[in-house]
Coordinates of C-alpha atoms in Angstrom, one line a residue:
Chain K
X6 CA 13.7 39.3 2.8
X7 CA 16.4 36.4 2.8
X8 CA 14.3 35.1 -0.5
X9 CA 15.1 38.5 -2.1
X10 CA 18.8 38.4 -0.9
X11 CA 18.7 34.7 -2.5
X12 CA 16.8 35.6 -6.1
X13 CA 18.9 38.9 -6.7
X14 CA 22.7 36.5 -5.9
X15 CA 20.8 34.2 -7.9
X16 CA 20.5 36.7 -10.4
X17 CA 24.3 38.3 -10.2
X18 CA 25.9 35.0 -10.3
X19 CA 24.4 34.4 -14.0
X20 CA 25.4 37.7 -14.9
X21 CA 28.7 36.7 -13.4
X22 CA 29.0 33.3 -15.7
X23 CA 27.7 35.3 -18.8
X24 CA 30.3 37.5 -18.6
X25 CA 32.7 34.9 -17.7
X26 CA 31.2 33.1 -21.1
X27 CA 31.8 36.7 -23.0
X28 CA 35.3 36.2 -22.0
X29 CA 36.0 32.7 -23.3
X30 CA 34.1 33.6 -26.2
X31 CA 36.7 36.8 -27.1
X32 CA 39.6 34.2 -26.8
X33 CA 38.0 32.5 -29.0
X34 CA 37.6 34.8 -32.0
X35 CA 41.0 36.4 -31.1
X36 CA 43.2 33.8 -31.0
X37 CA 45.9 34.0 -31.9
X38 CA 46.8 30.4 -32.2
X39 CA 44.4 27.1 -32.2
X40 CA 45.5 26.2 -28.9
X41 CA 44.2 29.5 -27.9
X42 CA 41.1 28.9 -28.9
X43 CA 40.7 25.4 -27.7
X44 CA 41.8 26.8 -24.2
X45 CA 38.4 29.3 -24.6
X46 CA 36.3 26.0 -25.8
X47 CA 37.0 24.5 -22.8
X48 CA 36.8 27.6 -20.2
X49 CA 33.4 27.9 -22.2
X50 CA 31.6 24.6 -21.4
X51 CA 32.5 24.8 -18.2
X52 CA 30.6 28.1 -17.6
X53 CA 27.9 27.0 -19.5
X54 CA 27.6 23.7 -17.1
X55 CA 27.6 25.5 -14.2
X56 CA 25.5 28.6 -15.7
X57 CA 22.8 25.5 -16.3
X58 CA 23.1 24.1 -12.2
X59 CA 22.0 28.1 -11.6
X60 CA 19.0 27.7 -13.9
X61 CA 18.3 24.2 -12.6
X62 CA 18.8 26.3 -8.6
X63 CA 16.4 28.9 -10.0
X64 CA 13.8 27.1 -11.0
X65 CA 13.6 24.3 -8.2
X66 CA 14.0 21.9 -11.1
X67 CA 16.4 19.1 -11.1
X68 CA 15.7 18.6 -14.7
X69 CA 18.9 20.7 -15.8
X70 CA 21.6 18.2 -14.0
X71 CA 21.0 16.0 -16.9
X72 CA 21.4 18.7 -19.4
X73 CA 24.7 20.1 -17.3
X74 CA 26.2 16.9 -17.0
X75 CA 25.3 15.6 -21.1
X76 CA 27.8 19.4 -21.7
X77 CA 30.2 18.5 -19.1
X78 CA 30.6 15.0 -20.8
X79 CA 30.6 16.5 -24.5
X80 CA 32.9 19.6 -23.8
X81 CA 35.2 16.8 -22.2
X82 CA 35.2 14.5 -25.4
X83 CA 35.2 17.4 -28.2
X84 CA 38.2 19.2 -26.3
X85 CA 40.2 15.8 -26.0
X86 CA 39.5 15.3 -29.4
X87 CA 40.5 18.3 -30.8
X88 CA 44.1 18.5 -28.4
X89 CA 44.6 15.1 -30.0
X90 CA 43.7 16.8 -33.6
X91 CA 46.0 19.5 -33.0
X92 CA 49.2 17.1 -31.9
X93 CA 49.0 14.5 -35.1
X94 CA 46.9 16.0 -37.9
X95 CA 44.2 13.2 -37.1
X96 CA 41.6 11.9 -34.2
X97 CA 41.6 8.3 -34.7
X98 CA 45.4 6.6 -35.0
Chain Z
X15 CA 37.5 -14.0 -8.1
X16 CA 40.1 -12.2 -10.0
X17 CA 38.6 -13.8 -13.3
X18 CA 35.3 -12.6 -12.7
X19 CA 36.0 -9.8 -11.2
X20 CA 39.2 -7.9 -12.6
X21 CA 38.7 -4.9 -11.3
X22 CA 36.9 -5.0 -8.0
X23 CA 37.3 -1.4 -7.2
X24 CA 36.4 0.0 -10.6
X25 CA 33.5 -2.4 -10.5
X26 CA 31.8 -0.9 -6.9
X27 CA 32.7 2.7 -8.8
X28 CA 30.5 1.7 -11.8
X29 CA 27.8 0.5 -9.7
X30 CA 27.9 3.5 -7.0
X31 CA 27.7 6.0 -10.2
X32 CA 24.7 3.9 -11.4
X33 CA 22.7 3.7 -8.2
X34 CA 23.2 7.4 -7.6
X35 CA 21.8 8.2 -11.4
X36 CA 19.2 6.5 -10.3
X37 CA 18.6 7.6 -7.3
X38 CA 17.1 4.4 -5.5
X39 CA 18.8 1.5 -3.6
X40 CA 15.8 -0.9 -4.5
X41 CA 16.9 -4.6 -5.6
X42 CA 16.3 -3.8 -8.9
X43 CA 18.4 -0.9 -9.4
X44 CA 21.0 -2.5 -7.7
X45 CA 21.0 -6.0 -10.0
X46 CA 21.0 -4.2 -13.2
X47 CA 23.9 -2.2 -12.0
X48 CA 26.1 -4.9 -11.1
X49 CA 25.3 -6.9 -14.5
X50 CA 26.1 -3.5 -16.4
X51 CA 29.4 -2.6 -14.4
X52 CA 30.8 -6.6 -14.4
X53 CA 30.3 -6.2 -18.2
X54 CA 32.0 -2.7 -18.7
X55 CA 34.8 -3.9 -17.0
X56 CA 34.5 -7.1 -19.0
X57 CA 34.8 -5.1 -22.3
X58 CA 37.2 -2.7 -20.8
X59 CA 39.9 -5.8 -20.6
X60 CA 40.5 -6.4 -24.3
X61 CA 42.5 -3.2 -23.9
X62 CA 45.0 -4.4 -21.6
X63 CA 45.1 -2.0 -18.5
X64 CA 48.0 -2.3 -16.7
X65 CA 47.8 -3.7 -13.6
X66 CA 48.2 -1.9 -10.2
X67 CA 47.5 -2.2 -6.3
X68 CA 46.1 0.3 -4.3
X69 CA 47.0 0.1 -0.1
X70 CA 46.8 1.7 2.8
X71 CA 43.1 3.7 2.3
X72 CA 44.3 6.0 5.2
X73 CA 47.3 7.2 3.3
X74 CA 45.0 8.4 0.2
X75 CA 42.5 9.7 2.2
X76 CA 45.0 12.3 4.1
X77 CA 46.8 12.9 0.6
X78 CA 43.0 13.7 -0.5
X79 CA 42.6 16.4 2.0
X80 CA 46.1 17.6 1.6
X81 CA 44.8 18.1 -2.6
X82 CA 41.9 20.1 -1.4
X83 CA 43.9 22.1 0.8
X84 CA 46.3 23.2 -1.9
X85 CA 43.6 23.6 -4.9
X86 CA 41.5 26.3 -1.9
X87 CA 45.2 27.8 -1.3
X88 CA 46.2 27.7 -5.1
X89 CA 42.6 29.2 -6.2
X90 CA 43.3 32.4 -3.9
X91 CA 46.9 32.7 -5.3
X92 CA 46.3 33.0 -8.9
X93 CA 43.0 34.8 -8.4
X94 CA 45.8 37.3 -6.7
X95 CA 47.9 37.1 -9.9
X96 CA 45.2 37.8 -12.2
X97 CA 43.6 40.8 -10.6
X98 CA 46.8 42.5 -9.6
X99 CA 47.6 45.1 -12.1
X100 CA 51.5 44.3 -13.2
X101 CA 50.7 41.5 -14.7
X102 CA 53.3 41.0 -17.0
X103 CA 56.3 41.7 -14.8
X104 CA 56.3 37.5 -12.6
X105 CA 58.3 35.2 -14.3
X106 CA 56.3 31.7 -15.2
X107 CA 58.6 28.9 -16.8
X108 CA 59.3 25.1 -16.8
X109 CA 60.4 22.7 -14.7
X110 CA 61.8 19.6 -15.2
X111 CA 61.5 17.1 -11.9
X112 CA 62.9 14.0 -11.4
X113 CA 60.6 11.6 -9.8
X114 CA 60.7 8.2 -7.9
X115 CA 57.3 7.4 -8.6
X116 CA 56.9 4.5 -11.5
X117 CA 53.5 2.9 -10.9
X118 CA 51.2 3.5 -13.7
X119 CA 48.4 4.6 -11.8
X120 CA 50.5 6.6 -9.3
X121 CA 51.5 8.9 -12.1
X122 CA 48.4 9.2 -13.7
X123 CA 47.1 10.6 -10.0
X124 CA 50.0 12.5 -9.7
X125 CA 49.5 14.2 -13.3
X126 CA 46.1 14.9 -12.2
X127 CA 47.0 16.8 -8.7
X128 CA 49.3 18.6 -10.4
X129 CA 46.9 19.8 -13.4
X130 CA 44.0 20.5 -11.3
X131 CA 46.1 22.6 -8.7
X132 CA 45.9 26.0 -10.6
X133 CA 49.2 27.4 -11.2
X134 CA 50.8 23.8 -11.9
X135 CA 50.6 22.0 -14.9
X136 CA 52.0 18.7 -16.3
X137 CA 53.5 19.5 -19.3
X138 CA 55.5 15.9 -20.8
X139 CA 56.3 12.7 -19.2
X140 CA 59.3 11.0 -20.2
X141 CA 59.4 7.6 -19.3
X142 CA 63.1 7.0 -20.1
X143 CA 64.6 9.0 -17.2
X144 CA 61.2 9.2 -15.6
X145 CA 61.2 12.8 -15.3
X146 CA 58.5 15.2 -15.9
X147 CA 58.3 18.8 -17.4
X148 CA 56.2 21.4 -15.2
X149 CA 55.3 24.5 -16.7
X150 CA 54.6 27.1 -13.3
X151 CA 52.7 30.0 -13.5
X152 CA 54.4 32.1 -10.4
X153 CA 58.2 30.7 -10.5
X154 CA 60.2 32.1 -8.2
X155 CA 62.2 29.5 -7.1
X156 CA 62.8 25.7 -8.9
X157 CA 64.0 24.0 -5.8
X158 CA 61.0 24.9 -4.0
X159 CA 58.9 23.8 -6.4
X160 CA 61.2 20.3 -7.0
X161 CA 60.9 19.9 -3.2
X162 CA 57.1 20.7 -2.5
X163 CA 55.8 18.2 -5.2
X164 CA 58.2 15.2 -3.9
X165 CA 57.5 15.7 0.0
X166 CA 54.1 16.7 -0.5
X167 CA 52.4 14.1 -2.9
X168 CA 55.2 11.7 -4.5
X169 CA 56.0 10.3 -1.3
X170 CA 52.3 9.3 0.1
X171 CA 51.6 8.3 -3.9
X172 CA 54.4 6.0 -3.4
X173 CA 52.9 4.8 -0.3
X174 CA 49.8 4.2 -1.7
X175 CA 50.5 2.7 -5.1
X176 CA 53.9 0.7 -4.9
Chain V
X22 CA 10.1 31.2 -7.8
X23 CA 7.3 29.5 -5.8
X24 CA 9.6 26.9 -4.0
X25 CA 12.1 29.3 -3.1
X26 CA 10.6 30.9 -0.6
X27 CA 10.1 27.4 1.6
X28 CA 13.7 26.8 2.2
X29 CA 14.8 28.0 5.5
X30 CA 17.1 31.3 5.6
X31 CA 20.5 29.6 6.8
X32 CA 20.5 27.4 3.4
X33 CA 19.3 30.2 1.6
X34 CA 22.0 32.4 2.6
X35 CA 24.4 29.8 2.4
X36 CA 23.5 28.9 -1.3
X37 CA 23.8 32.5 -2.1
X38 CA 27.3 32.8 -0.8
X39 CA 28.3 29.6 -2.2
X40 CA 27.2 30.7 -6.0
X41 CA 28.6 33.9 -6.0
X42 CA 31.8 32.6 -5.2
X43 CA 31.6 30.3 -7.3
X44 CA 30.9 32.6 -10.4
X45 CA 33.0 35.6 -9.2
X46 CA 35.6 32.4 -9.1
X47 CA 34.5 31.3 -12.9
X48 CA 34.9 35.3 -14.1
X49 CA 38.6 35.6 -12.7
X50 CA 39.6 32.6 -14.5
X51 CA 38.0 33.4 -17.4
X52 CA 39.2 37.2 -17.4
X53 CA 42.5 35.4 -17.0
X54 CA 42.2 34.0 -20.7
X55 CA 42.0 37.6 -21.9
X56 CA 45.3 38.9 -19.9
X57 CA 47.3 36.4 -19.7
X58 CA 50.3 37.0 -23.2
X59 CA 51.0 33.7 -23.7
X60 CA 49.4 30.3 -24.0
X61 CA 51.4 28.1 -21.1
X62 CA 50.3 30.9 -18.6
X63 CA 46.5 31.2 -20.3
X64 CA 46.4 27.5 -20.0
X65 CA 46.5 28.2 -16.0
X66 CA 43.6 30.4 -16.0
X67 CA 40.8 27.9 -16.7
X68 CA 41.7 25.8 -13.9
X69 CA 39.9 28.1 -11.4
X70 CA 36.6 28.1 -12.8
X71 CA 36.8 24.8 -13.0
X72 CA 38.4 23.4 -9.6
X73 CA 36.8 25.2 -7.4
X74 CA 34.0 27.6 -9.1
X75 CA 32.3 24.3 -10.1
X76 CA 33.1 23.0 -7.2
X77 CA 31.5 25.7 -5.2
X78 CA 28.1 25.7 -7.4
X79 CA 27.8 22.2 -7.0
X80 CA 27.7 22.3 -3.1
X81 CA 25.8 24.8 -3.4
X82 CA 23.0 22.8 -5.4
X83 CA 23.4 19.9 -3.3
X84 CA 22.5 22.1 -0.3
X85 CA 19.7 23.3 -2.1
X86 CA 17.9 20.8 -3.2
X87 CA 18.7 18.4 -0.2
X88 CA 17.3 20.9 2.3
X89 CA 14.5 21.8 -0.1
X90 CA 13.2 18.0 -1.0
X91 CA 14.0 16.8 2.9
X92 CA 16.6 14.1 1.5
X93 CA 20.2 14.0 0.5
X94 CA 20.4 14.6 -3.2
X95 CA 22.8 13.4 -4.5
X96 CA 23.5 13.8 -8.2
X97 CA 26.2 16.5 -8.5
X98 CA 28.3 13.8 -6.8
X99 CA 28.4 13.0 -10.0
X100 CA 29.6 16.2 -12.3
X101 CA 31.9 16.9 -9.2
X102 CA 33.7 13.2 -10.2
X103 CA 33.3 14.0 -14.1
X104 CA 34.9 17.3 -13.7
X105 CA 37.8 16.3 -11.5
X106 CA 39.2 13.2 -13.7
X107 CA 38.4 15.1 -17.2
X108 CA 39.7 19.0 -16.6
X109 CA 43.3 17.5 -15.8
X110 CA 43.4 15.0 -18.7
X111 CA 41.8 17.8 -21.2
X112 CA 44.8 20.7 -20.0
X113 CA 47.2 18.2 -20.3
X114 CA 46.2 17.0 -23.8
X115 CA 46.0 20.3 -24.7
X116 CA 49.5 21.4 -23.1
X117 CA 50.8 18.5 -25.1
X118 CA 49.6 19.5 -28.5
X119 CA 50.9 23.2 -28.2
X120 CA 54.7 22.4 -26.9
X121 CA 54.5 19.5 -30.0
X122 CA 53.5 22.3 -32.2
X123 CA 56.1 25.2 -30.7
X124 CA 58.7 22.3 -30.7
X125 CA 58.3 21.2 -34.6
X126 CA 57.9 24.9 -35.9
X127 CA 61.0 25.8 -33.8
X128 CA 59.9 28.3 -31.0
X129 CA 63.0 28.8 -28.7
X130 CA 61.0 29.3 -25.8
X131 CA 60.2 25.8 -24.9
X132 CA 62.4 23.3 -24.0
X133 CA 64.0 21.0 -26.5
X134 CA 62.7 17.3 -25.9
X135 CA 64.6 14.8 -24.3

């Protein structure tokens, strides 16, 4: 019984993130600015890191940690790099 | 000690992340660690970082739980703000504060309280008059918000890093 | 699914409460995105999932996997420290960059530097 309650929240909260990722993803297409977009990029890997610590949850595997935290570190570094992009036309001053 | 180890604090940090990446305490571990964090810090110094102090542990510790109190209490606020249905009738602006706070590494942990509280976000720093440009997401009234950020976390910051 | 059913019902239901708050947390901010008009009050919305939705997940998976393995595990420790020093410096780069770029194209409705 308490394993059902557990797989089904299991369950919602993924459905919860994809739809959290569906969001990000429509600021993303629709803009309007780059800013806007980058703002989506970065509401994006953070749903996808945590959307990964379910999976890892789900299948009793610590395996996915490394995989979260590799998109945590990446979405960090790509945003930073692309703010910096956006404020002087280059990445490396 | 200080020219072998600069940074003693951000030394322990390096080694604690390893250890726990690791997942063992064994001799090992714990060796390779400390060679690998005394040489990132060693190779971190051609950059200059400025240099700070860091006191009172007690001070920091209550300013940490006063953060998480305000992120929980911040969370449910703007949660609030997005789900209510007149969305567009709040006013959200900017603020410019004055602070008293000049230690480097005070402001960058100020700038980073301020940013992770949702609702608050550190715009510009301008070292010149040492102000700092908010932008709010519910402002209603400036003073408030002037007065909450100096009581609440400039004046432990200073206590901790000047 | 085989594991799951060994771990005892009060860290189950915990770790069931603690992820869907933690996603239903993630889906407000992100639903922010998409009604928030402008970009300085967007640029408030991803905080959420990313303060405490994370934070909420991770505890949660540190729960799990501690009570499930017998042993404190833990990694998360680690994404939980990632994700509190980056988010800030990422939002503030990125605040940066868009009032430099309203400010040199000449939008009134940001102030003027000083």
């Amino acid at each position: 019984m308490i394993t059902t309650i557990l797989i089904w929240s299991i369950l919602i909260a993924q459905i919860l993130l994809v739809l959290a990722m569906g969001c990000a993803v429509v600021r993303i297409f629709r803009g309007p600015r780059a800013q806007d977009r980058v703002v989506g990029l970065d509401a994006l890997y953070v749903n996808a890191t945590m959307l990964l610590l379910i999976f890892g949850i789900r299948t009793t595997s610590t395996l996915y940690f490394e995989a979260a935290l590799i998109i945590a570190l990446l979405g960090f570094v790509s945003t930073a790099a692309i703010a910096k992009f956006l404020m002087r036309g280059e990445v490396i001053e | 000690m200080t020219r072998w180890l600069p940074f003693p604090l951000l030394t322990a940090t390096l080694l604690a992340v390893w250890l726990i990446l690791n997942e063992s305490v064994s001799p090992g571990a714990v060796i390779l660690g400390g060679v690998l964090s005394i040489a990132a810090v060693r190779m971190l110094m051609p950059l200059e970082p400025p240099e700070g102090r860091f006191r009172r542990p007690l001070a920091a510790l209550t300013l940490t739980l006063v953060v998480l109190g305000d992120i929980v209490r911040s969370n449910n606020a703007v949660a609030r703000i997005i789900l209510r249905p007149g969305i567009r009738n709040r006013t959200s602006g900017f603020v410019r504060i004055p602070l008293d706070l000049r230690a480097p590494y005070g402001l960058a942990a100020l700038a980073c309280i301020i940013t992770a509280t949702p609702g608050t976000i550190w715009v510009e720093y301008d070292s010149a008059g040492n102000t700092v440009l908010l932008h709010i997401l519910d402002l209603v009234d400036e003073r408030v918000w002037i007065e909450t950020i100096k009581e609440r976390y400039e004046k432990r910051l200073i206590e901790v890093f000047e | 699914m085989t594991h799951l059913a060994e771990l005892p019902s009060w860290a189950a239901l915990l770790t069931a409460l603690l992820l869907l708050l933690g996603a239903a947390l993630a889906l407000i901010g992100s639903f922010g995105l998409l009604r928030f008009g402008s970009f300085y009050e967007r640029i408030h919305a991803p905080t959420l999932g990313s303060t405490l939705g994370i934070g909420f997940v991770l505890i949660a998976s540190m729960l799990f996997f501690s009570v499930l393995q017998s042993r404190p595990v833990l990694h998360e420790v680690l994404i939980t420290v990632l994700m509190v020093v980056t988010t800030p410096i990422t939002l503030m780069l990125l605040a940066r960059a868009a009032l430099y770029r309203d400010r040199t194209e000449g939008n009134d409705d940001v102030p003027p530097s000083t």
